[in-house]
Coordinates of C-alpha atoms and ligand atoms in Angstrom, one line a residue:
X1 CA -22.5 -16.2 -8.2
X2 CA -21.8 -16.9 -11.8
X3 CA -24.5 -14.2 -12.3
X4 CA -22.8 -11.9 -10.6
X5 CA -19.8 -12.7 -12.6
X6 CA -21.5 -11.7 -15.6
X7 CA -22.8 -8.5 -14.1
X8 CA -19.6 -7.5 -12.7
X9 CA -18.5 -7.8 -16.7
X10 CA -21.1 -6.1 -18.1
X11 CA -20.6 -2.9 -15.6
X12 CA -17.2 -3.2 -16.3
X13 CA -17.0 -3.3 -20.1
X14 CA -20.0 -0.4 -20.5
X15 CA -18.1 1.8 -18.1
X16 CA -18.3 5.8 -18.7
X17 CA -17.4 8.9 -16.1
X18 CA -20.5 11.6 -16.2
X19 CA -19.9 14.9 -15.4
X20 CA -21.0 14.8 -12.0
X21 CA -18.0 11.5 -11.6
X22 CA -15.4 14.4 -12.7
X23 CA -16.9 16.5 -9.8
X24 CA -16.6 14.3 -7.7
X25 CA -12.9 13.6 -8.8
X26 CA -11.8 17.4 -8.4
X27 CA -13.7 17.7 -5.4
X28 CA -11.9 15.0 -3.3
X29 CA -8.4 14.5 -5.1
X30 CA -5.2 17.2 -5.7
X31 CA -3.6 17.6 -9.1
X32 CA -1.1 14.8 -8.4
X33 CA -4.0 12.4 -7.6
X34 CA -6.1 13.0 -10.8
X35 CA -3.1 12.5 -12.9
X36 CA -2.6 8.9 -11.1
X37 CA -5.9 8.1 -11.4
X38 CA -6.3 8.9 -14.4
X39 CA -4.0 6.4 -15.0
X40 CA -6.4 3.5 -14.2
X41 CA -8.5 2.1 -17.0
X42 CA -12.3 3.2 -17.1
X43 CA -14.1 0.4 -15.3
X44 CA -11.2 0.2 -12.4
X45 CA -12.1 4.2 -12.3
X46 CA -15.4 4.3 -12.2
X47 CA -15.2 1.1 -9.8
X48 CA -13.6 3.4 -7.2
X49 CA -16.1 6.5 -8.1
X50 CA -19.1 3.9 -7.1
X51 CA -17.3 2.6 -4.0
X52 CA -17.0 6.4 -3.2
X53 CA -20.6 7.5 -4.0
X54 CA -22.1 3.9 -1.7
X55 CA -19.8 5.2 1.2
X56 CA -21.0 9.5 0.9
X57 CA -24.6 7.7 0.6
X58 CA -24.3 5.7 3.6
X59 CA -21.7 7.5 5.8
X60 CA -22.7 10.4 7.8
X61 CA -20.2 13.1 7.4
X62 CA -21.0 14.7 11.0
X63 CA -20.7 11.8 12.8
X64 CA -17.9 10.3 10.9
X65 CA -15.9 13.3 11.9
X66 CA -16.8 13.8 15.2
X67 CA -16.2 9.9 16.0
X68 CA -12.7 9.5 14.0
X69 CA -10.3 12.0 15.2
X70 CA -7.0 10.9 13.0
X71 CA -9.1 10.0 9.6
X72 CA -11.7 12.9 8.4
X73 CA -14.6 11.9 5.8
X74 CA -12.6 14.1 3.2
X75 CA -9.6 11.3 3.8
X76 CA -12.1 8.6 3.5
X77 CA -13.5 9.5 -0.2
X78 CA -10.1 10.1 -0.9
X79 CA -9.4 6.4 0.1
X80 CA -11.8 5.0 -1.7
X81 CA -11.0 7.1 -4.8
X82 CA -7.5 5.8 -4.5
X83 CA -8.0 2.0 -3.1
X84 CA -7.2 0.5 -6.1
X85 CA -4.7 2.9 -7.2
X86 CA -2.0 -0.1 -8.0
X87 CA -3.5 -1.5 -10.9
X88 CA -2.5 1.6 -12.6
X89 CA 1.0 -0.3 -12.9
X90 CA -0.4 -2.7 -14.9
X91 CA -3.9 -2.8 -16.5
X92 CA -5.7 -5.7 -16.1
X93 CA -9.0 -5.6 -18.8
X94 CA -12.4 -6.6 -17.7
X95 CA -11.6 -10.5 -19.8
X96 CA -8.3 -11.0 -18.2
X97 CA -10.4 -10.1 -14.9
X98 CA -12.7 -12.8 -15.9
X99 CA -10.5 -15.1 -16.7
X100 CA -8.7 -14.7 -13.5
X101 CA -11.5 -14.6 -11.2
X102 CA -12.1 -18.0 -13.0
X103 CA -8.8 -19.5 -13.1
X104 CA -8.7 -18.6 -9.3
X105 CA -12.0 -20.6 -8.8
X106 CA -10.8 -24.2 -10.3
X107 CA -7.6 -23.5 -9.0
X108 CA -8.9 -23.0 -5.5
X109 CA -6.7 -20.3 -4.8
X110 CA -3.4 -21.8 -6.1
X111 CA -3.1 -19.8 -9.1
X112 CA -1.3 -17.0 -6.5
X113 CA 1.8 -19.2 -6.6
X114 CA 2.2 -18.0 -10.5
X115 CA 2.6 -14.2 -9.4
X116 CA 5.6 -13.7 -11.6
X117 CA 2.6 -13.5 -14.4
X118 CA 2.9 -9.6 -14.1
X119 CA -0.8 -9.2 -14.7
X120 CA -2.2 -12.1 -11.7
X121 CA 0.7 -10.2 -9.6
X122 CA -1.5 -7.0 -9.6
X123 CA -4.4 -8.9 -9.1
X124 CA -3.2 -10.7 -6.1
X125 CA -0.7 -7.3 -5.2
X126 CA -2.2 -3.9 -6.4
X127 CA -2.7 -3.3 -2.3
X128 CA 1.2 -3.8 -2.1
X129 CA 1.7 -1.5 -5.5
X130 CA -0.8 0.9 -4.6
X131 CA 1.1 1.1 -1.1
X132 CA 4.5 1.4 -2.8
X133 CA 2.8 4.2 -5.3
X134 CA 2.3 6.3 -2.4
X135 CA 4.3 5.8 0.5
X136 CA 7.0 8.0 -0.5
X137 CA 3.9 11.1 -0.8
X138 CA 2.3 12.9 2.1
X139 CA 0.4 10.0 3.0
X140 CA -0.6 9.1 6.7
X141 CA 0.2 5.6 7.9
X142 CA -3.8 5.1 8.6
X143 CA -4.5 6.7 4.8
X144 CA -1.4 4.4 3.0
X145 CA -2.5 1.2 5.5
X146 CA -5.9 1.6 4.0
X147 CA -4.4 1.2 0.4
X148 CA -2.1 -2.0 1.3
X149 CA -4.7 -3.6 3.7
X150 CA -8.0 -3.5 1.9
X151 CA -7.7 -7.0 0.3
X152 CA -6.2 -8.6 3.4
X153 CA -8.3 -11.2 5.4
X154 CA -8.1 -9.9 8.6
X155 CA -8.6 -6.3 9.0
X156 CA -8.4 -4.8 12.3
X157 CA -8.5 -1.3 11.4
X158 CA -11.6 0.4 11.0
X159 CA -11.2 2.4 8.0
X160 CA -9.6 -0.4 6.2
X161 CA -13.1 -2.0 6.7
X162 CA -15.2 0.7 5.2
X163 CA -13.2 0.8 2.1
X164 CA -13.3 -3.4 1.8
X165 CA -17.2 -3.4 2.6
X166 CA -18.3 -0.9 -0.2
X167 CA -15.3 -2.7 -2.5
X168 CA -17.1 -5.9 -2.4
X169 CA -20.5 -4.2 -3.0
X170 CA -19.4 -3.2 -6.1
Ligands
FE2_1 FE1 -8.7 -3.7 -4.7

């Protein structure tokens, strides 16, 4: 675990997009959404490029499509593009990460009851934010649900799940 930790840091601090990242990015996301995202520090951006690329890797577009009839592959990349879209409102950096992740291990969980810290809010929230970001947009319920939901224990909708499972993989 604590290995993991360290990796998770490492990725995280040595960040850079490539060119075929900014591809990707114009490919799957409007004008309005690139200049959000774009808001997010590097490592939560190219967090959310990875989480895309595991899902196009693993995810057949075909049968995605003709299984899903109200949420299209092009929605799902632009889900996980956008997943983490609320800690644009306040950036956390890859040590105050750390330290959280940390402080939320000895604590065993407690440290949520000190959410008026604006930065352990977004940790604990950026589903919330994210949702709030872009509810008042042209959003579907499924597509803004996936936003809110993907850091919630029990997920019953399948998208939701998709997004969470490549999340914790990276
Ligand atoms: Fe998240």
């Amino acid at each position: 675990m604590a290995v993991y930790r360290i990796q998770q840091f490492v990725k995280a601090i040595t960040a850079k997009i490539t060119e075929e990242d900014l591809a990707l990015i114009n490919k799957y996301l409007n004008h309005s959404e690139i200049e959000l995202f774009n808001k997010l520090p590097i490592y939560d951006r190219k967090h959310s490029i990875n989480v895309a690329k595991d899902i196009m890797r693993e995810v057949n577009k075909e049968s995605f499509n003709k299984n899903n009839k109200d949420f299209n592959y092009e929605t799902l990349i632009k889900a996980a593009l956008l997943h983490d879209i609320g800690k644009s409102y306040k950036k956390l950096n890859p040590i105050d990460k750390s330290v959280l992740v940390l402080l939320n291990k000895f604590t065993k969980g407690k440290l949520k009851n000190y959410s008026n810290f604006k930065k352990i809010h977004v940790y604990y929230n950026h589903g919330e934010e994210g949702y709030k970001l872009l509810k008042h947009k042209n959003y579907s319920d499924k597509f803004l649900g996936v936003i809110r939901d993907h850091h919630k224990r029990d997920i019953s909708c399948d998208y939701t799940k998709i997004i969470k499972e490549y999340d914790d993989k990276n």
